[in-house]
CSV table of C-alpha atoms and ligand atoms in Angstrom, one decimal:
chain,number,residue,atom,x,y,z
Z,1,UNK,CA,21.4,-19.0,4.7
Z,2,UNK,CA,19.7,-18.5,8.1
Z,3,UNK,CA,16.2,-17.0,8.0
Z,4,UNK,CA,16.3,-13.3,7.5
Z,5,UNK,CA,13.5,-11.1,8.7
Z,6,UNK,CA,11.6,-10.0,5.6
Z,7,UNK,CA,10.0,-6.8,6.7
Z,8,UNK,CA,6.6,-6.3,8.3
Z,9,UNK,CA,4.4,-6.7,5.2
Z,10,UNK,CA,5.7,-10.2,4.5
Z,11,UNK,CA,6.0,-11.3,8.1
Z,12,UNK,CA,2.4,-10.2,9.0
Z,13,UNK,CA,0.8,-10.6,5.6
Z,14,UNK,CA,-2.3,-12.3,7.1
Z,15,UNK,CA,-3.0,-9.3,9.3
Z,16,UNK,CA,-2.5,-6.5,6.8
Z,17,UNK,CA,-4.8,-5.3,4.0
Z,18,UNK,CA,-4.4,-6.8,0.6
Z,19,UNK,CA,-3.8,-3.5,-1.1
Z,20,UNK,CA,-0.5,-2.9,0.7
Z,21,UNK,CA,0.8,-6.3,-0.6
Z,22,UNK,CA,0.5,-5.9,-4.3
Z,23,UNK,CA,3.7,-3.8,-4.8
Z,24,UNK,CA,5.7,-4.2,-1.6
Z,25,UNK,CA,8.3,-1.5,-0.9
Z,26,UNK,CA,10.5,-2.6,2.0
Z,27,UNK,CA,13.8,-2.0,3.6
Z,28,UNK,CA,13.5,-4.8,6.0
Z,29,UNK,CA,11.8,-2.8,8.8
Z,30,UNK,CA,10.4,-4.4,12.0
Z,31,UNK,CA,11.8,-7.3,13.9
Z,32,UNK,CA,13.3,-4.9,16.5
Z,33,UNK,CA,14.7,-6.1,19.8
Z,34,UNK,CA,12.6,-6.3,23.0
Z,35,UNK,CA,15.3,-5.7,25.5
Z,36,UNK,CA,14.9,-6.5,29.3
Z,37,UNK,CA,15.9,-3.4,31.3
Z,38,UNK,CA,16.8,-4.7,34.8
Z,39,UNK,CA,17.9,-1.2,35.9
Z,40,UNK,CA,14.4,0.1,35.2
Z,41,UNK,CA,12.8,-3.0,36.9
Z,42,UNK,CA,14.8,-2.3,40.0
Z,43,UNK,CA,13.8,1.3,40.1
Z,44,UNK,CA,10.1,0.7,39.5
Z,45,UNK,CA,9.4,-2.7,41.2
Z,46,UNK,CA,8.0,-3.8,37.8
Z,47,UNK,CA,9.4,-6.1,35.1
Z,48,UNK,CA,10.4,-3.6,32.4
Z,49,UNK,CA,11.3,-4.2,28.8
Z,50,UNK,CA,12.2,-1.6,26.1
Z,51,UNK,CA,11.1,-2.1,22.5
Z,52,UNK,CA,14.0,-0.6,20.6
Z,53,UNK,CA,12.4,1.0,17.5
Z,54,UNK,CA,15.6,2.9,16.7
Z,55,UNK,CA,16.8,-0.4,15.2
Z,56,UNK,CA,14.5,0.2,12.1
Z,57,UNK,CA,16.2,0.9,8.8
Z,58,UNK,CA,16.0,4.7,9.1
Z,59,UNK,CA,16.3,4.7,12.9
Z,60,UNK,CA,12.7,5.1,14.0
Z,61,UNK,CA,9.3,3.4,14.3
Z,62,UNK,CA,8.1,5.4,11.3
Z,63,UNK,CA,9.4,2.8,8.9
Z,64,UNK,CA,6.7,0.3,9.9
Z,65,UNK,CA,4.0,2.7,8.7
Z,66,UNK,CA,6.0,3.9,5.7
Z,67,UNK,CA,6.5,0.5,4.1
Z,68,UNK,CA,2.7,0.1,4.1
Z,69,UNK,CA,1.9,3.7,3.1
Z,70,UNK,CA,4.5,3.7,0.2
Z,71,UNK,CA,3.6,0.2,-0.9
Z,72,UNK,CA,-0.1,1.2,-1.1
Z,73,UNK,CA,0.8,4.4,-3.0
Z,74,UNK,CA,3.1,2.4,-5.4
Z,75,UNK,CA,0.2,-0.1,-6.0
Z,76,UNK,CA,-1.9,2.9,-7.1
Z,77,UNK,CA,0.8,4.1,-9.4
Z,78,UNK,CA,1.5,7.3,-7.3
Z,79,UNK,CA,4.4,9.4,-8.6
Z,80,UNK,CA,4.9,11.7,-5.6
Z,81,UNK,CA,4.2,11.8,-1.8
Z,82,UNK,CA,4.2,14.6,0.7
Z,83,UNK,CA,4.5,14.7,4.5
Z,84,UNK,CA,4.8,17.2,7.3
Z,85,UNK,CA,7.3,16.2,9.8
Z,86,UNK,CA,9.2,16.9,13.0
Z,87,UNK,CA,12.0,14.9,11.4
Z,88,UNK,CA,11.6,11.1,11.6
Z,89,UNK,CA,8.6,10.9,9.2
Z,90,UNK,CA,10.5,12.9,6.6
Z,91,UNK,CA,13.6,10.7,6.9
Z,92,UNK,CA,11.5,7.5,6.5
Z,93,UNK,CA,9.3,8.9,3.7
Z,94,UNK,CA,12.3,10.0,1.8
Z,95,UNK,CA,14.0,6.6,2.1
Z,96,UNK,CA,10.9,4.6,1.1
Z,97,UNK,CA,9.9,7.0,-1.7
Z,98,UNK,CA,13.4,6.8,-3.2
Z,99,UNK,CA,13.2,3.0,-3.0
Z,100,UNK,CA,9.9,3.2,-4.9
Z,101,UNK,CA,11.2,5.7,-7.5
Z,102,UNK,CA,8.8,8.4,-6.3
Z,103,UNK,CA,9.3,12.1,-5.6
Z,104,UNK,CA,9.1,12.9,-1.9
Z,105,UNK,CA,8.2,16.4,-0.7
Z,106,UNK,CA,8.7,17.2,3.0
Z,107,UNK,CA,7.5,20.2,5.0
Z,108,UNK,CA,9.5,20.7,8.2
Z,109,UNK,CA,9.3,23.4,10.9
Z,110,UNK,CA,12.1,25.9,10.2
Z,111,UNK,CA,15.1,25.3,12.5
Z,112,UNK,CA,13.3,22.8,14.7
Z,113,UNK,CA,14.4,19.4,13.4
Z,114,UNK,CA,17.4,17.4,14.5
Z,115,UNK,CA,20.4,17.4,12.3
Z,116,UNK,CA,20.5,13.7,11.8
Z,117,UNK,CA,16.9,13.7,10.4
Z,118,UNK,CA,17.5,16.7,8.2
Z,119,UNK,CA,20.6,15.0,6.7
Z,120,UNK,CA,18.7,11.7,6.1
Z,121,UNK,CA,15.9,13.5,4.2
Z,122,UNK,CA,18.4,15.4,2.1
Z,123,UNK,CA,20.6,12.3,1.5
Z,124,UNK,CA,17.6,10.3,0.3
Z,125,UNK,CA,16.8,13.1,-2.2
Z,126,UNK,CA,13.7,14.6,-0.7
Z,127,UNK,CA,12.4,18.0,-1.8
Z,128,UNK,CA,12.8,19.5,1.6
Z,129,UNK,CA,11.0,22.8,2.4
Z,130,UNK,CA,11.6,24.5,5.7
Z,131,UNK,CA,8.3,26.1,6.5
Z,132,UNK,CA,7.9,29.3,8.5
Z,133,UNK,CA,5.6,27.7,11.1
Z,134,UNK,CA,5.5,24.8,13.5
Z,135,UNK,CA,4.6,21.1,12.8
Z,136,UNK,CA,0.9,21.7,13.1
Z,137,UNK,CA,1.0,24.4,10.4
Z,138,UNK,CA,3.1,22.1,8.2
Z,139,UNK,CA,0.5,19.3,8.5
Z,140,UNK,CA,-2.4,21.7,7.5
Z,141,UNK,CA,-0.4,22.7,4.5
Z,142,UNK,CA,0.6,19.1,3.6
Z,143,UNK,CA,-3.1,18.0,3.8
Z,144,UNK,CA,-4.2,20.9,1.5
Z,145,UNK,CA,-1.4,20.1,-1.0
Z,146,UNK,CA,-2.4,16.5,-1.2
Z,147,UNK,CA,-6.1,17.5,-1.7
Z,148,UNK,CA,-5.3,19.9,-4.6
Z,149,UNK,CA,-2.3,18.4,-6.3
Z,150,UNK,CA,-1.2,14.9,-7.5
Z,151,UNK,CA,0.7,14.0,-4.4
Z,152,UNK,CA,-0.3,11.4,-1.8
Z,153,UNK,CA,-0.2,12.3,1.9
Z,154,UNK,CA,1.9,9.9,4.0
Z,155,UNK,CA,1.4,11.3,7.5
Z,156,UNK,CA,-0.3,9.0,10.0
Z,157,UNK,CA,-3.7,10.4,9.1
Z,158,UNK,CA,-3.2,8.0,6.1
Z,159,UNK,CA,-4.8,4.8,7.5
Z,160,UNK,CA,-2.1,2.7,5.7
Z,161,UNK,CA,0.5,4.2,8.1
Z,162,UNK,CA,-1.5,2.9,11.1
Z,163,UNK,CA,-1.8,-0.6,9.6
Z,164,UNK,CA,2.0,-0.9,9.4
Z,165,UNK,CA,2.7,0.6,12.8
Z,166,UNK,CA,0.3,-1.8,14.6
Z,167,UNK,CA,2.8,-4.6,13.9
Z,168,UNK,CA,4.9,-3.4,16.8
Z,169,UNK,CA,2.2,-4.7,19.1
Z,170,UNK,CA,2.2,-8.0,17.3
Z,171,UNK,CA,5.9,-8.4,17.8
Z,172,UNK,CA,5.7,-7.6,21.5
Z,173,UNK,CA,3.0,-10.3,22.0
Z,174,UNK,CA,4.9,-12.7,19.9
Z,175,UNK,CA,8.0,-12.2,22.0
Z,176,UNK,CA,6.3,-12.3,25.4
Z,177,UNK,CA,3.7,-14.9,24.7
Z,178,UNK,CA,0.9,-12.5,25.7
Z,179,UNK,CA,0.2,-8.8,26.0
Z,180,UNK,CA,2.1,-7.0,28.8
Z,181,UNK,CA,0.2,-5.5,31.7
Z,182,UNK,CA,1.1,-2.0,30.7
Z,183,UNK,CA,2.4,-0.6,27.4
Z,184,UNK,CA,4.0,2.8,27.5
Z,185,UNK,CA,5.0,5.2,24.7
Z,186,UNK,CA,5.6,8.9,23.9
Z,187,UNK,CA,2.7,10.8,22.2
Z,188,UNK,CA,3.2,13.5,19.6
Z,189,UNK,CA,0.8,13.5,16.7
Z,190,UNK,CA,-0.8,10.4,18.3
Z,191,UNK,CA,-0.5,8.1,15.3
Z,192,UNK,CA,1.6,5.5,17.2
Z,193,UNK,CA,-0.6,5.2,20.3
Z,194,UNK,CA,-3.5,4.7,17.9
Z,195,UNK,CA,-1.6,2.0,16.0
Z,196,UNK,CA,-0.4,0.1,19.1
Z,197,UNK,CA,-4.0,0.1,20.5
Z,198,UNK,CA,-5.3,-1.3,17.2
Z,199,UNK,CA,-2.6,-3.9,17.1
Z,200,UNK,CA,-3.1,-5.1,20.6
Z,201,UNK,CA,-6.9,-5.3,20.1
Z,202,UNK,CA,-6.6,-7.2,16.9
Z,203,UNK,CA,-4.2,-9.7,18.4
Z,204,UNK,CA,-6.6,-10.2,21.3
Z,205,UNK,CA,-9.3,-11.2,18.7
Z,206,UNK,CA,-11.1,-7.9,18.9
Z,207,UNK,CA,-12.2,-5.7,15.9
Z,208,UNK,CA,-10.6,-6.8,12.6
Z,209,UNK,CA,-8.7,-9.5,14.6
Z,210,UNK,CA,-12.0,-11.4,15.1
Z,211,UNK,CA,-11.4,-13.1,11.8
Z,212,UNK,CA,-8.2,-14.7,13.1
Z,213,UNK,CA,-7.4,-16.9,16.1
Z,214,UNK,CA,-6.6,-14.7,19.1
Z,215,UNK,CA,-2.9,-14.7,19.9
Z,216,UNK,CA,-3.2,-12.7,23.1
Z,217,UNK,CA,-5.6,-13.3,26.0
Z,218,UNK,CA,-5.9,-9.7,26.9
Z,219,UNK,CA,-5.0,-6.1,25.9
Z,220,UNK,CA,-2.6,-4.0,28.0
Z,221,UNK,CA,-3.3,-0.8,29.8
Z,222,UNK,CA,-1.9,2.1,27.7
Z,223,UNK,CA,0.2,4.9,29.2
Z,224,UNK,CA,1.1,7.8,27.0
Z,225,UNK,CA,3.5,10.7,27.8
Z,226,UNK,CA,3.7,14.1,26.2
Z,227,UNK,CA,6.4,16.7,26.8
Z,228,UNK,CA,5.1,19.3,29.3
Z,229,UNK,CA,5.5,22.2,26.9
Z,230,UNK,CA,3.7,20.3,24.2
Z,231,UNK,CA,0.9,18.4,26.1
Z,232,UNK,CA,-2.4,19.3,24.4
Z,233,UNK,CA,-4.1,16.0,25.3
Z,234,UNK,CA,-3.2,16.5,29.0
Z,235,UNK,CA,-4.3,20.1,28.9
Z,236,UNK,CA,-7.5,19.3,27.0
Z,237,UNK,CA,-7.0,22.0,24.4
Z,238,UNK,CA,-4.5,22.7,21.5
Z,239,UNK,CA,-1.2,24.4,22.3
Z,240,UNK,CA,-0.5,27.2,19.9
Z,241,UNK,CA,3.2,27.4,20.5
Z,242,UNK,CA,4.4,24.1,21.7
Z,243,UNK,CA,8.0,24.0,23.1
Z,244,UNK,CA,10.2,21.2,24.2
Z,245,UNK,CA,13.8,20.0,23.6
Z,246,UNK,CA,12.2,16.8,22.4
Z,247,UNK,CA,11.6,18.3,18.9
Z,248,UNK,CA,10.1,15.0,17.6
Z,249,UNK,CA,7.0,15.5,19.8
Z,250,UNK,CA,6.9,19.3,19.6
Z,251,UNK,CA,3.3,19.1,18.4
Z,252,UNK,CA,0.4,21.3,19.7
Z,253,UNK,CA,-2.7,19.8,17.9
Z,254,UNK,CA,-2.4,16.1,17.3
Z,255,UNK,CA,-4.2,14.7,14.3
Z,256,UNK,CA,-5.2,11.5,16.1
Z,257,UNK,CA,-6.3,13.2,19.3
Z,258,UNK,CA,-9.6,11.4,19.6
Z,259,UNK,CA,-8.0,8.0,18.9
Z,260,UNK,CA,-5.4,8.6,21.6
Z,261,UNK,CA,-8.1,9.4,24.1
Z,262,UNK,CA,-10.0,6.3,23.1
Z,263,UNK,CA,-6.8,4.1,23.7
Z,264,UNK,CA,-6.3,5.8,27.1
Z,265,UNK,CA,-9.9,5.5,28.2
Z,266,UNK,CA,-10.8,2.0,26.8
Z,267,UNK,CA,-7.6,0.5,28.2
Z,268,UNK,CA,-8.0,2.1,31.6
Z,269,UNK,CA,-4.8,4.0,31.0
Z,270,UNK,CA,-3.5,7.5,31.2
Z,271,UNK,CA,-1.8,10.3,29.2
Z,272,UNK,CA,0.4,12.6,31.3
Z,273,UNK,CA,3.2,15.1,30.9
Z,274,UNK,CA,6.9,14.9,31.6
Z,275,UNK,CA,9.2,17.9,31.8
Z,276,UNK,CA,12.3,18.4,29.6
Z,277,UNK,CA,14.4,17.8,32.7
Z,278,UNK,CA,12.7,14.5,33.4
Z,279,UNK,CA,13.1,13.5,29.7
Z,280,UNK,CA,16.9,14.3,29.8
Z,281,UNK,CA,17.3,12.4,33.0
Z,282,UNK,CA,15.6,9.3,31.5
Z,283,UNK,CA,17.7,9.7,28.4
Z,284,UNK,CA,20.8,9.5,30.6
Z,285,UNK,CA,19.5,6.4,32.5
Z,286,UNK,CA,18.8,4.7,29.1
Z,287,UNK,CA,22.2,5.4,27.7
Z,288,UNK,CA,24.4,5.2,30.8
Z,289,UNK,CA,22.6,2.3,32.6
Z,290,UNK,CA,20.4,0.4,30.2
Z,291,UNK,CA,22.8,0.6,27.3
Z,292,UNK,CA,20.2,1.9,24.8
Z,293,UNK,CA,20.9,5.2,23.0
Z,294,UNK,CA,17.7,7.1,22.1
Z,295,UNK,CA,16.7,10.5,20.9
Z,296,UNK,CA,15.1,12.7,23.6
Z,297,UNK,CA,11.5,12.3,22.6
Z,298,UNK,CA,12.0,8.5,22.9
Z,299,UNK,CA,12.9,8.9,26.5
Z,300,UNK,CA,9.5,10.4,27.4
Z,301,UNK,CA,7.9,7.0,28.1
Z,302,UNK,CA,10.8,6.0,30.4
Z,303,UNK,CA,10.6,9.4,32.1
Z,304,UNK,CA,6.9,8.9,32.7
Z,305,UNK,CA,7.3,5.5,34.2
Z,306,UNK,CA,10.1,6.7,36.5
Z,307,UNK,CA,8.0,9.6,37.6
Z,308,UNK,CA,5.0,7.4,38.3
Z,309,UNK,CA,7.3,5.0,40.2
Z,310,UNK,CA,8.4,7.8,42.5
Z,311,UNK,CA,4.8,8.6,43.1
Z,312,UNK,CA,4.1,5.0,44.1
Z,313,UNK,CA,1.8,4.6,41.1
Z,314,UNK,CA,3.5,1.7,39.3
Z,315,UNK,CA,1.8,-1.6,40.1
Z,316,UNK,CA,4.5,-3.8,41.7
Z,317,UNK,CA,5.5,-6.9,39.7
Z,318,UNK,CA,3.6,-5.7,36.6
Z,319,UNK,CA,5.1,-6.5,33.2
Z,320,UNK,CA,5.7,-3.2,31.4
Z,321,UNK,CA,6.9,-2.6,27.9
Z,322,UNK,CA,8.1,0.9,27.0
Z,323,UNK,CA,8.6,1.7,23.3
Z,324,UNK,CA,11.7,3.8,22.7
Z,325,UNK,CA,10.8,5.3,19.3
Z,326,UNK,CA,14.0,6.7,17.7
Z,327,UNK,CA,17.8,6.2,17.7
Z,328,UNK,CA,20.1,8.5,19.7
Z,329,UNK,CA,22.2,9.2,16.6
Z,330,UNK,CA,19.4,11.2,15.2
Z,331,UNK,CA,20.0,14.0,17.7
Z,332,UNK,CA,23.3,13.1,19.5
Z,333,UNK,CA,24.1,16.5,21.0
Z,334,UNK,CA,22.3,15.7,24.2
Z,335,UNK,CA,24.8,13.1,25.2
Z,336,UNK,CA,27.5,15.8,25.1
Z,337,UNK,CA,26.0,17.9,27.8
Z,338,UNK,CA,26.2,17.3,31.6
Z,339,UNK,CA,23.1,17.5,33.7
Z,340,UNK,CA,24.1,21.0,34.8
Z,341,UNK,CA,24.2,22.1,31.1
Z,342,UNK,CA,28.0,22.4,30.5
Z,343,UNK,CA,29.7,20.7,27.6
Z,344,UNK,CA,31.4,17.3,28.0
Z,345,UNK,CA,35.1,17.7,27.1
Z,346,UNK,CA,37.0,14.6,25.9
Z,347,UNK,CA,40.2,14.0,27.8
Z,348,UNK,CA,43.3,14.5,25.5
Z,349,UNK,CA,46.4,12.4,26.0
Z,350,UNK,CA,49.6,11.7,24.1
Z,351,UNK,CA,49.8,8.4,22.3
Z,352,UNK,CA,51.9,6.5,24.9
Z,353,UNK,CA,50.6,3.8,27.1
Z,354,UNK,CA,51.8,5.3,30.4
Z,355,UNK,CA,49.8,8.5,29.8
Z,356,UNK,CA,46.8,6.6,28.7
Z,357,UNK,CA,46.9,4.3,31.7
Z,358,UNK,CA,47.4,7.3,34.0
Z,359,UNK,CA,44.4,9.1,32.4
Z,360,UNK,CA,42.3,6.0,33.0
Z,361,UNK,CA,43.4,5.8,36.6
Z,362,UNK,CA,45.0,2.4,36.1
Z,363,UNK,CA,48.3,3.3,37.7
H,1,AN7,C1,11.1,9.7,18.0
H,1,AN7,O1,8.3,12.6,12.4
H,1,AN7,O2,5.5,13.4,14.2
H,1,AN7,O3,2.5,10.3,18.5
H,1,AN7,O4,6.8,14.1,12.0
H,1,AN7,O5,9.7,11.0,15.9
H,1,AN7,O6,2.8,8.9,16.4
H,1,AN7,O7,3.4,11.3,16.4
H,1,AN7,C2,7.4,12.1,14.9
H,1,AN7,C3,6.9,11.6,16.1
H,1,AN7,C4,7.6,9.8,19.2
H,1,AN7,C5,5.5,10.6,18.4
H,1,AN7,N1,8.9,9.5,19.1
H,1,AN7,O8,4.7,9.7,17.7
H,1,AN7,C6,7.3,13.2,12.7
H,1,AN7,C7,6.6,12.9,14.0
H,1,AN7,C8,9.6,9.9,18.0
H,1,AN7,C9,9.0,10.6,17.0
H,1,AN7,C10,6.9,10.4,18.2
H,1,AN7,C11,7.6,10.9,17.1
H,1,AN7,P1,3.3,10.0,17.2
């Protein structure tokens, strides 16, 4: 049999802590495609790739951190885990906890998570509670629950999550031969930007990577993008009532705020905001022109790069990797709406070839 990708814990064993490797709980996460995006290169004057994290087992990047967090919990003999979630963390936690034979409790903001994610958490047997409050309130409650009761917290404030998620940076460097000039990603609770920065630094022989031969000669500049209605890091203060159609990043008080600022400042990067309109326009470019279907939050990075390109702020010829974080099937309704907000209606035809050819304009 040809070599099959074994999941990030086995593939990057030498770069991950020993305690996540004793009882490995994996669904084969990682090894996701790094896809050249010539359409985005043309529009920006840069050389653009997208790292398609929707290709993970539950359809988002969260699986990288969940294999490590659940493996560590399993190694300690944990029986139950809890997370707060805008959707993807709950889908991933539910799948990995089920795999490990653990109970998984998830706290989600009432009515504000995409249907695909809700159905995943339920399908995988999570004890799902819709909380009367937003994500930030859910996270406060999840933390308190984990402090007072025998359940482990698997949000990205759990350092094992960051360890797993940093492997996306390793894969990018392994694929390109060195770090890109600029790495771009959406920012919500800010765990992923923290993890990418850690991974890029370690692969460049910095921090914990000093014990290993350096794989990259440099670290990239980090660009993060928040949704305009949920952009606390851009504003400089928490947003009490965050609002955006990109429900995955509808977060007003990110847990890893300071780490995100460190990634931005140490890398010489930026964290800026994109509007819902810019997010939906980028979503359409990705699906209709690049061939990659993502959920709205995942388009925030592309929206940001396109906005900066229009403003003449993208360095020409730079190699840019944009992480698109979650699959379009999580939240598919956005594809069925035209830019002016009306519903897309499929064309109906009778089952004869002449009508079909005529409807296709082939006659
Ligand atoms: C598709 O699932 O916070 O900045 O609870 O689902 O690491 O939070 C999801 C976040 C980007 C932001 N893209 O990442 C959750 C949750 C997608 C996401 C983010 C999320 P972070």
